[in-house]
mmCIF file of C-alpha atoms in Angstrom:
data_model
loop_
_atom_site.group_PDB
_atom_site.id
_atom_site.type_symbol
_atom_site.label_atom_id
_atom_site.label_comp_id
_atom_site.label_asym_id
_atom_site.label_seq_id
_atom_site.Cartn_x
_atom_site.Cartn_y
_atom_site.Cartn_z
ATOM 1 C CA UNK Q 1 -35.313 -252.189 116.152
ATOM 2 C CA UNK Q 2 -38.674 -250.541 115.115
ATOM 3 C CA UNK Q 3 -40.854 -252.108 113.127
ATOM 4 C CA UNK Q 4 -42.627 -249.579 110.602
ATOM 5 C CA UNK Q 5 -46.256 -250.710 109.078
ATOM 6 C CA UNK Q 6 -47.103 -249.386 105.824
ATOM 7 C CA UNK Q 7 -49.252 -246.701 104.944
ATOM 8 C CA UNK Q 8 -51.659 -248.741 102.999
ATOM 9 C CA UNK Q 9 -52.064 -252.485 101.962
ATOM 10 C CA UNK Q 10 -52.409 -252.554 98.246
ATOM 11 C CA UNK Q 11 -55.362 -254.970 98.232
ATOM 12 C CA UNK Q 12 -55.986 -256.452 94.380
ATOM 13 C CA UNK Q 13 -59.168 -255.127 92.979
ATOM 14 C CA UNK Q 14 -61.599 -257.778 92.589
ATOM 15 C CA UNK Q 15 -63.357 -256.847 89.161
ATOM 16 C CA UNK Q 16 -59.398 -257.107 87.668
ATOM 17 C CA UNK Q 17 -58.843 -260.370 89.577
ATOM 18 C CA UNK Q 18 -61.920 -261.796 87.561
ATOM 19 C CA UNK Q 19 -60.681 -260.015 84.380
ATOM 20 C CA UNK Q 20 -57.574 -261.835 84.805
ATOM 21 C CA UNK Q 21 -58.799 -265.129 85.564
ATOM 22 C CA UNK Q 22 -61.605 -265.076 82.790
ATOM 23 C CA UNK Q 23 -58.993 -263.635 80.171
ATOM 24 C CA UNK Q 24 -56.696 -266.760 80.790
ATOM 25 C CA UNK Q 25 -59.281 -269.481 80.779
ATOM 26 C CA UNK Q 26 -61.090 -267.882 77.351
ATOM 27 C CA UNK Q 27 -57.067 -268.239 75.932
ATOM 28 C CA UNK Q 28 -57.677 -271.991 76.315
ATOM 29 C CA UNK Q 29 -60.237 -272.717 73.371
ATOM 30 C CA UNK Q 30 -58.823 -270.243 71.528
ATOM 31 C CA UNK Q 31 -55.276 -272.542 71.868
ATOM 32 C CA UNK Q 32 -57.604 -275.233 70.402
ATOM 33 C CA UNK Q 33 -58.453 -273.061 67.532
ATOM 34 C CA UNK Q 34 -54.624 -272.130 66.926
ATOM 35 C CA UNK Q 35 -54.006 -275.754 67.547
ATOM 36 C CA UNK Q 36 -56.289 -276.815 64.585
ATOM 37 C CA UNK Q 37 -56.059 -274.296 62.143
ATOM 38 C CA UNK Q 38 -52.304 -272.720 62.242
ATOM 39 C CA UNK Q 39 -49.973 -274.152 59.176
ATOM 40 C CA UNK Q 40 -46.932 -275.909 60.117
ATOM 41 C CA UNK Q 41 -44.186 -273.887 58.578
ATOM 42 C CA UNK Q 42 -44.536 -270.443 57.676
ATOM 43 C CA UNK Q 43 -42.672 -267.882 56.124
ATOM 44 C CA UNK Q 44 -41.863 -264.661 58.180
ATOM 45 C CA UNK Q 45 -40.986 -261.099 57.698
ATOM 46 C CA UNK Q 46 -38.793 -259.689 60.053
ATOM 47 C CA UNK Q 47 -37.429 -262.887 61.558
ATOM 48 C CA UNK Q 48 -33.912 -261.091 63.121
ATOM 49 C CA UNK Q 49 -35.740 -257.813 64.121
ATOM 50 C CA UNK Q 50 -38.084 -260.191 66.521
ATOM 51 C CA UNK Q 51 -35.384 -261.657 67.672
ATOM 52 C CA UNK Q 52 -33.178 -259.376 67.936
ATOM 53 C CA UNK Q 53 -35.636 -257.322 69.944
ATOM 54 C CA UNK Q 54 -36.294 -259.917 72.127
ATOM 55 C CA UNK Q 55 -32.672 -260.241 72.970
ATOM 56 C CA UNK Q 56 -32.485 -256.733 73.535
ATOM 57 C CA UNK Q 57 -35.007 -256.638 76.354
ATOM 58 C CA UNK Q 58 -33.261 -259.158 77.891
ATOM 59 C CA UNK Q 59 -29.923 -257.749 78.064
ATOM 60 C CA UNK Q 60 -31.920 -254.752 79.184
ATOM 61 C CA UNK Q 61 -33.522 -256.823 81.945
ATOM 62 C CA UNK Q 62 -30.717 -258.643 82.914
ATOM 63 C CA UNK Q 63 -28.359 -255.842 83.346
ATOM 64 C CA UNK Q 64 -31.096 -253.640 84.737
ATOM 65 C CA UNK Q 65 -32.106 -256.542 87.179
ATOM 66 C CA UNK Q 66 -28.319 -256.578 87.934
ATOM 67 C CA UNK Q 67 -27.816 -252.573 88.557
ATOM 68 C CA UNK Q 68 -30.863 -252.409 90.954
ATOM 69 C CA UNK Q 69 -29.660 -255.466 92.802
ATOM 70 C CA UNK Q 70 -26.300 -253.878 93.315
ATOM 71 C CA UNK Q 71 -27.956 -251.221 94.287
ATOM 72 C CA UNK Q 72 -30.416 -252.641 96.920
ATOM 73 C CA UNK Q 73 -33.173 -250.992 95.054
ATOM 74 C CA UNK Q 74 -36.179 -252.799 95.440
ATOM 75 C CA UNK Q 75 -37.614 -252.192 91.553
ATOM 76 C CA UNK Q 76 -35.237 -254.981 91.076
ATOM 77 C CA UNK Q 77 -37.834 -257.723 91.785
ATOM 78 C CA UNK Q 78 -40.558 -257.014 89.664
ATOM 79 C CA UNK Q 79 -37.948 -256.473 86.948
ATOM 80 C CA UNK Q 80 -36.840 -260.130 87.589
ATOM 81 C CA UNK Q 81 -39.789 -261.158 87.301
ATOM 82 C CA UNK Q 82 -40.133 -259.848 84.096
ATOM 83 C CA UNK Q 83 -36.710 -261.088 83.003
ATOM 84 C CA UNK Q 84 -37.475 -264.459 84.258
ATOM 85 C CA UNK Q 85 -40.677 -264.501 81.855
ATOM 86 C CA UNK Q 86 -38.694 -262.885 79.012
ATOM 87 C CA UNK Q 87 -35.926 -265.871 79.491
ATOM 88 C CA UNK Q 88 -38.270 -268.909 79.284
ATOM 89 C CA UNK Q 89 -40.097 -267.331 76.480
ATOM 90 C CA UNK Q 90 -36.650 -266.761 74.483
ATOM 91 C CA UNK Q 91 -35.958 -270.497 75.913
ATOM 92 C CA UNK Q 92 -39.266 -272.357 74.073
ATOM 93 C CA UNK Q 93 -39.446 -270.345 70.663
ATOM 94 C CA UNK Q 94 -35.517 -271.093 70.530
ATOM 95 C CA UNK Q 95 -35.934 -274.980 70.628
ATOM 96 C CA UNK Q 96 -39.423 -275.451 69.140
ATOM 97 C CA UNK Q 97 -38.506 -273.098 65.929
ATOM 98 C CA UNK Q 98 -34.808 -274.893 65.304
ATOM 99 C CA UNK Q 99 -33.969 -277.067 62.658
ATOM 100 C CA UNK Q 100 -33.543 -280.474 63.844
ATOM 101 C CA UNK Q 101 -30.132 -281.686 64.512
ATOM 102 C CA UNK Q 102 -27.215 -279.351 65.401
ATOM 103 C CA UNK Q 103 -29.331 -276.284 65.480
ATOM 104 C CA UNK Q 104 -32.105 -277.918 68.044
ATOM 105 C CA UNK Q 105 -29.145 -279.721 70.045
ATOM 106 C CA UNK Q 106 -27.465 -275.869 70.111
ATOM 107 C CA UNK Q 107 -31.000 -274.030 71.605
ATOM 108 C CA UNK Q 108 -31.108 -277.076 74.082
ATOM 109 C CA UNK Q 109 -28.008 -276.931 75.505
ATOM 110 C CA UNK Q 110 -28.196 -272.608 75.755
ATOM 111 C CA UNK Q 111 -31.690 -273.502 77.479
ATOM 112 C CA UNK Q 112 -30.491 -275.668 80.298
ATOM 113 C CA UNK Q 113 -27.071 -274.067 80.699
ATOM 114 C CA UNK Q 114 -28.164 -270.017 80.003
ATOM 115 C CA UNK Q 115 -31.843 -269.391 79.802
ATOM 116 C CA UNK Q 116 -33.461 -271.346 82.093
ATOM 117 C CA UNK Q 117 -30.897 -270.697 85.350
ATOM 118 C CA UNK Q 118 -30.816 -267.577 84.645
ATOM 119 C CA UNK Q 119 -34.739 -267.176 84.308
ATOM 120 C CA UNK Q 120 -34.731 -269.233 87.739
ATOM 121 C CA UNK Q 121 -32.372 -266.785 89.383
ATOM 122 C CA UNK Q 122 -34.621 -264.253 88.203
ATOM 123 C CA UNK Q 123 -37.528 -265.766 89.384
ATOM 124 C CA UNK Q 124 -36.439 -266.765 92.509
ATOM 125 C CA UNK Q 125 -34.584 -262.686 93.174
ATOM 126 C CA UNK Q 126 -38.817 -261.615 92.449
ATOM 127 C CA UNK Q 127 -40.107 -264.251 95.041
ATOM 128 C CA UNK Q 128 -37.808 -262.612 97.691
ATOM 129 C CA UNK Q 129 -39.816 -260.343 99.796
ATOM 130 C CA UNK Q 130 -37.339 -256.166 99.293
ATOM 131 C CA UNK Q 131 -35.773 -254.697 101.656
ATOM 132 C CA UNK Q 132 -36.466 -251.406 102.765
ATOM 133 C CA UNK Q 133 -34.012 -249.452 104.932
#
């Protein structure tokens, strides 16, 4: 067995790693701002076409997740990832924008039965190191 090094180690650039950092700690007063100010209800235009687009991008993930995977194509981790993301996402807005009662009981159960193994299926296909061969 021969052991092959890579050409290059991809080394993150420090001046994005700050970037990054900084953008996600200036989210958190702006959170208090959203927390303070935002109405409580709130009509919307295009209520299905969000939704229906976010669906769409996870049935695109999913099965695209699923092709590479068969396939033993590496790409298929970083689009797990990004399934895995897309899943809990669908998971919150589902049960914090339902009605109460059978509608919240309904995007609770497809949460812990649907969304959330799947996303951690997902998540845990993108923590596995690929395989090259």
């Amino acid at each position: 067995m021969t052991l092959v090094a890579p050409r290059f180690q991809a080394r993150p650039a420090p001046r994005l790693a700050t970037l990054l950092s900084g953008a996600g700690v200036a989210l958190l007063p702006w959170m208090v701002v959203l927390a303070k100010t935002l109405p409580q209800t709130a009509e919307v235009s295009n209520w299905s076409t969000a939704w229906i687009g976010l669906d769409a991008m996870m049935a695109a993930g999913l099965s695209g997740t699923g092709l590479l995977l068969r396939r033993h194509d590496p790409r298929a981790a970083p689009l797990a990832a990004a399934t895995a993301a897309l899943l809990v996402m669908d998971a919150w807005f589902d049960v914090t924008t339902s009605a109460p009662g059978g509608a919240r009981a309904t995007a609770l159960a497809l949460a812990v039965c649907a969304e959330l193994p799947l996303a951690a299926a997902c998540a845990a296909l993108a923590a596995r190191r690929p395989h090259h061969g």
